[in-house]
PDB file of C-alpha atoms in Angstrom:
ATOM      1  CA  UNK M 824     -25.416  14.922  11.014  1.00  0.00           C
ATOM      2  CA  UNK M 825     -24.106  11.476  10.095  1.00  0.00           C
ATOM      3  CA  UNK M 826     -24.712   8.605  12.445  1.00  0.00           C
ATOM      4  CA  UNK M 827     -21.773   7.372  14.500  1.00  0.00           C
ATOM      5  CA  UNK M 828     -20.114   4.189  13.300  1.00  0.00           C
ATOM      6  CA  UNK M 829     -19.670   1.431  15.810  1.00  0.00           C
ATOM      7  CA  UNK M 830     -16.015   0.714  16.586  1.00  0.00           C
ATOM      8  CA  UNK M 831     -14.591  -2.065  14.472  1.00  0.00           C
ATOM      9  CA  UNK M 832     -11.357  -3.986  14.203  1.00  0.00           C
ATOM     10  CA  UNK M 833      -8.425  -2.061  12.726  1.00  0.00           C
ATOM     11  CA  UNK M 834      -8.321  -2.159   8.959  1.00  0.00           C
ATOM     12  CA  UNK M 835      -5.692  -4.266   7.238  1.00  0.00           C
ATOM     13  CA  UNK M 836      -3.460  -2.056   5.116  1.00  0.00           C
ATOM     14  CA  UNK M 837      -4.158  -2.112   1.407  1.00  0.00           C
ATOM     15  CA  UNK M 838      -1.613  -3.942  -0.715  1.00  0.00           C
ATOM     16  CA  UNK M 839      -0.079  -2.366  -3.793  1.00  0.00           C
ATOM     17  CA  UNK M 840      -2.248  -4.493  -6.044  1.00  0.00           C
ATOM     18  CA  UNK M 841      -5.392  -3.482  -4.166  1.00  0.00           C
ATOM     19  CA  UNK M 842      -4.449   0.208  -4.320  1.00  0.00           C
ATOM     20  CA  UNK M 843      -3.799  -0.132  -8.038  1.00  0.00           C
ATOM     21  CA  UNK M 844      -7.215  -1.746  -8.496  1.00  0.00           C
ATOM     22  CA  UNK M 845      -8.913   1.050  -6.544  1.00  0.00           C
ATOM     23  CA  UNK M 846      -7.028   3.731  -8.493  1.00  0.00           C
ATOM     24  CA  UNK M 847      -8.267   2.194 -11.738  1.00  0.00           C
ATOM     25  CA  UNK M 848     -11.853   2.330 -10.470  1.00  0.00           C
ATOM     26  CA  UNK M 849     -11.431   5.897  -9.190  1.00  0.00           C
ATOM     27  CA  UNK M 850     -10.023   7.206 -12.457  1.00  0.00           C
ATOM     28  CA  UNK M 851     -13.466   7.943 -13.897  1.00  0.00           C
ATOM     29  CA  UNK M 852     -14.920   9.370 -10.668  1.00  0.00           C
ATOM     30  CA  UNK M 853     -15.513  13.042  -9.991  1.00  0.00           C
ATOM     31  CA  UNK M 854     -14.864  14.517  -6.512  1.00  0.00           C
ATOM     32  CA  UNK M 855     -17.985  14.284  -4.350  1.00  0.00           C
ATOM     33  CA  UNK M 856     -16.700  16.250  -1.331  1.00  0.00           C
ATOM     34  CA  UNK M 857     -14.633  19.417  -1.298  1.00  0.00           C
ATOM     35  CA  UNK M 858     -12.469  20.474   1.638  1.00  0.00           C
ATOM     36  CA  UNK M 859     -12.412  24.244   2.093  1.00  0.00           C
ATOM     37  CA  UNK M 860      -9.872  26.562   3.662  1.00  0.00           C
ATOM     38  CA  UNK M 861     -10.729  25.387   7.208  1.00  0.00           C
ATOM     39  CA  UNK M 862      -9.553  21.836   6.520  1.00  0.00           C
ATOM     40  CA  UNK M 863     -11.144  18.609   7.774  1.00  0.00           C
ATOM     41  CA  UNK M 864     -13.987  20.013   9.871  1.00  0.00           C
ATOM     42  CA  UNK M 865     -16.844  18.062  11.451  1.00  0.00           C
ATOM     43  CA  UNK M 866     -19.060  18.969   8.493  1.00  0.00           C
ATOM     44  CA  UNK M 867     -16.511  17.691   5.996  1.00  0.00           C
ATOM     45  CA  UNK M 868     -16.071  14.455   7.954  1.00  0.00           C
ATOM     46  CA  UNK M 869     -19.864  13.989   8.081  1.00  0.00           C
ATOM     47  CA  UNK M 870     -20.116  14.531   4.310  1.00  0.00           C
ATOM     48  CA  UNK M 871     -17.284  12.058   3.679  1.00  0.00           C
ATOM     49  CA  UNK M 872     -19.014   9.510   5.970  1.00  0.00           C
ATOM     50  CA  UNK M 873     -22.247   9.768   3.985  1.00  0.00           C
ATOM     51  CA  UNK M 874     -20.427   9.577   0.646  1.00  0.00           C
ATOM     52  CA  UNK M 875     -18.379   6.538   1.726  1.00  0.00           C
ATOM     53  CA  UNK M 876     -21.490   4.748   2.945  1.00  0.00           C
ATOM     54  CA  UNK M 877     -23.169   5.392  -0.380  1.00  0.00           C
ATOM     55  CA  UNK M 878     -20.254   4.825  -2.782  1.00  0.00           C
ATOM     56  CA  UNK M 879     -17.436   2.933  -0.941  1.00  0.00           C
ATOM     57  CA  UNK M 880     -14.844   4.679  -3.144  1.00  0.00           C
ATOM     58  CA  UNK M 881     -14.788   8.469  -3.396  1.00  0.00           C
ATOM     59  CA  UNK M 882     -12.627  11.363  -4.441  1.00  0.00           C
ATOM     60  CA  UNK M 883     -12.203  14.327  -2.106  1.00  0.00           C
ATOM     61  CA  UNK M 884     -10.941  17.606  -3.541  1.00  0.00           C
ATOM     62  CA  UNK M 885      -8.830  19.863  -1.311  1.00  0.00           C
ATOM     63  CA  UNK M 886      -9.107  23.494  -2.357  1.00  0.00           C
ATOM     64  CA  UNK M 887      -6.011  25.515  -3.057  1.00  0.00           C
ATOM     65  CA  UNK M 888      -6.939  28.019  -0.354  1.00  0.00           C
ATOM     66  CA  UNK M 889      -6.856  25.367   2.373  1.00  0.00           C
ATOM     67  CA  UNK M 890      -4.737  26.256   5.405  1.00  0.00           C
ATOM     68  CA  UNK M 891      -3.302  22.731   5.472  1.00  0.00           C
ATOM     69  CA  UNK M 892      -1.770  20.674   2.701  1.00  0.00           C
ATOM     70  CA  UNK M 893      -3.465  17.652   1.129  1.00  0.00           C
ATOM     71  CA  UNK M 894      -0.753  15.419   2.616  1.00  0.00           C
ATOM     72  CA  UNK M 895      -1.809  16.572   6.099  1.00  0.00           C
ATOM     73  CA  UNK M 896      -5.557  16.404   5.428  1.00  0.00           C
ATOM     74  CA  UNK M 897      -5.530  12.851   4.012  1.00  0.00           C
ATOM     75  CA  UNK M 898      -4.564  11.134   7.322  1.00  0.00           C
ATOM     76  CA  UNK M 899      -7.155  13.245   9.167  1.00  0.00           C
ATOM     77  CA  UNK M 900      -9.859  12.117   6.735  1.00  0.00           C
ATOM     78  CA  UNK M 901      -8.632   8.532   6.963  1.00  0.00           C
ATOM     79  CA  UNK M 902      -8.705   8.504  10.761  1.00  0.00           C
ATOM     80  CA  UNK M 903     -11.916  10.506  11.122  1.00  0.00           C
ATOM     81  CA  UNK M 904     -13.891   8.272   8.765  1.00  0.00           C
ATOM     82  CA  UNK M 905     -12.207   4.888   9.402  1.00  0.00           C
ATOM     83  CA  UNK M 906     -11.351   4.679   5.717  1.00  0.00           C
ATOM     84  CA  UNK M 907      -8.160   4.057   3.786  1.00  0.00           C
ATOM     85  CA  UNK M 908      -6.297   6.339   1.406  1.00  0.00           C
ATOM     86  CA  UNK M 909      -5.911   4.657  -1.954  1.00  0.00           C
ATOM     87  CA  UNK M 910      -4.207   7.589  -3.661  1.00  0.00           C
ATOM     88  CA  UNK M 911      -3.184  11.206  -3.280  1.00  0.00           C
ATOM     89  CA  UNK M 912      -2.770  12.971  -6.577  1.00  0.00           C
ATOM     90  CA  UNK M 913      -2.454  16.729  -6.806  1.00  0.00           C
ATOM     91  CA  UNK M 914      -5.156  18.234  -4.598  1.00  0.00           C
ATOM     92  CA  UNK M 915      -7.315  15.094  -4.708  1.00  0.00           C
ATOM     93  CA  UNK M 916      -7.527  12.215  -2.213  1.00  0.00           C
ATOM     94  CA  UNK M 917      -9.072   8.853  -3.114  1.00  0.00           C
ATOM     95  CA  UNK M 918     -10.675   7.200  -0.069  1.00  0.00           C
ATOM     96  CA  UNK M 919     -11.999   3.646   0.254  1.00  0.00           C
ATOM     97  CA  UNK M 920     -14.077   2.036   2.959  1.00  0.00           C
ATOM     98  CA  UNK M 921     -15.784  -1.310   2.481  1.00  0.00           C
ATOM     99  CA  UNK M 922     -19.496  -1.120   3.064  1.00  0.00           C
ATOM    100  CA  UNK M 923     -20.651  -3.380   5.909  1.00  0.00           C
ATOM    101  CA  UNK M 924     -23.932  -4.261   4.224  1.00  0.00           C
ATOM    102  CA  UNK M 925     -23.979  -5.197   0.542  1.00  0.00           C
ATOM    103  CA  UNK M 926     -20.435  -4.214  -0.526  1.00  0.00           C
ATOM    104  CA  UNK M 927     -20.112  -3.484  -4.246  1.00  0.00           C
ATOM    105  CA  UNK M 928     -16.322  -3.425  -4.627  1.00  0.00           C
ATOM    106  CA  UNK M 929     -14.453  -6.718  -4.300  1.00  0.00           C
ATOM    107  CA  UNK M 930     -10.736  -6.183  -3.756  1.00  0.00           C
ATOM    108  CA  UNK M 931      -8.165  -8.571  -5.232  1.00  0.00           C
ATOM    109  CA  UNK M 932      -7.173 -11.124  -2.635  1.00  0.00           C
ATOM    110  CA  UNK M 933      -3.699 -11.519  -1.221  1.00  0.00           C
ATOM    111  CA  UNK M 934      -2.193 -14.779  -2.414  1.00  0.00           C
ATOM    112  CA  UNK M 935      -1.027 -16.673   0.692  1.00  0.00           C
ATOM    113  CA  UNK M 936       2.028 -18.268  -0.927  1.00  0.00           C
ATOM    114  CA  UNK M 937       3.334 -15.107  -2.573  1.00  0.00           C
ATOM    115  CA  UNK M 938       4.407 -13.282   0.568  1.00  0.00           C
ATOM    116  CA  UNK M 939       6.785 -16.001   1.704  1.00  0.00           C
ATOM    117  CA  UNK M 940       8.091 -17.248  -1.626  1.00  0.00           C
ATOM    118  CA  UNK M 941      10.759 -19.890  -1.294  1.00  0.00           C
ATOM    119  CA  UNK M 942      14.279 -18.827  -2.112  1.00  0.00           C
ATOM    120  CA  UNK M 943      16.450 -21.070  -4.268  1.00  0.00           C
ATOM    121  CA  UNK M 944      18.542 -23.466  -2.179  1.00  0.00           C
ATOM    122  CA  UNK M 945      22.051 -22.359  -1.345  1.00  0.00           C
ATOM    123  CA  UNK M 946      25.044 -24.436  -2.379  1.00  0.00           C
ATOM    124  CA  UNK M 947      26.098 -26.835   0.343  1.00  0.00           C
ATOM    125  CA  UNK M 948      29.784 -27.877   0.201  1.00  0.00           C
ATOM    126  CA  UNK M 949      30.260 -31.538  -0.510  1.00  0.00           C
ATOM    127  CA  UNK M 950      26.984 -31.923  -2.395  1.00  0.00           C
ATOM    128  CA  UNK M 951      27.246 -32.147  -6.178  1.00  0.00           C
ATOM    129  CA  UNK M 952      30.094 -30.984  -8.334  1.00  0.00           C
ATOM    130  CA  UNK M 953      31.866 -27.854  -7.187  1.00  0.00           C
ATOM    131  CA  UNK M 954      34.477 -25.848  -9.026  1.00  0.00           C
ATOM    132  CA  UNK M 955      37.884 -25.665  -7.441  1.00  0.00           C
ATOM    133  CA  UNK M 956      37.649 -21.902  -6.854  1.00  0.00           C
ATOM    134  CA  UNK M 957      34.410 -21.973  -4.800  1.00  0.00           C
ATOM    135  CA  UNK M 958      34.646 -21.011  -1.181  1.00  0.00           C
ATOM    136  CA  UNK M 959      33.995 -24.097   0.910  1.00  0.00           C
ATOM    137  CA  UNK M 960      32.767 -22.106   3.917  1.00  0.00           C
ATOM    138  CA  UNK M 961      35.859 -22.376   6.103  1.00  0.00           C
ATOM    139  CA  UNK M 962      38.126 -19.479   7.018  1.00  0.00           C
ATOM    140  CA  UNK M 963      41.158 -20.539   4.973  1.00  0.00           C
ATOM    141  CA  UNK M 964      40.325 -18.412   1.933  1.00  0.00           C
ATOM    142  CA  UNK M 965      44.022 -17.889   1.201  1.00  0.00           C
ATOM    143  CA  UNK M 966      44.352 -21.605   0.485  1.00  0.00           C
ATOM    144  CA  UNK M 967      41.126 -21.716  -1.546  1.00  0.00           C
ATOM    145  CA  UNK M 968      42.334 -19.033  -3.942  1.00  0.00           C
ATOM    146  CA  UNK M 969      46.076 -19.670  -3.836  1.00  0.00           C
ATOM    147  CA  UNK M 970      46.184 -20.627  -7.512  1.00  0.00           C
ATOM    148  CA  UNK M 971      44.652 -17.307  -8.615  1.00  0.00           C
ATOM    149  CA  UNK M 972      47.009 -14.991 -10.453  1.00  0.00           C
ATOM    150  CA  UNK M 973      46.468 -11.347  -9.666  1.00  0.00           C
ATOM    151  CA  UNK M 974      49.196 -10.277 -12.086  1.00  0.00           C
ATOM    152  CA  UNK M 975      46.704  -9.787 -14.905  1.00  0.00           C
ATOM    153  CA  UNK M 976      44.788  -7.154 -12.890  1.00  0.00           C
ATOM    154  CA  UNK M 977      47.584  -4.578 -12.879  1.00  0.00           C
TER     155      UNK M 977
END
């Protein structure tokens, strides 16, 4: 039986770039654990624990005879092993859990400035040249567009 993991802080969700990186690493891997028709049992969770501790990134194959679908088994594996799902493809789940001692996989970092990228400044009336047809922000739009001819739209 696998040893119990000590409780740790909740895992930060993987970004799209990190999932893509893990998928590229997992492409060449073969499934190391197979889930049978009984689903995510204690034995399966123990095997996944051992495999994650050894490899950090694993593939788990869900058999076609399983009573539950792979979409239902993946969250159970994720929660039961404190890992993260990097991909679900067909009947295969890719799981990742960073090893506490001597991690081998280094995920791409999240760039701090990218999440809150600055938007281009909005036009402020009265600053710079402005065309006559621009809305100046007040509620008298009828006056702003009074010189427009709608006759050519008919």
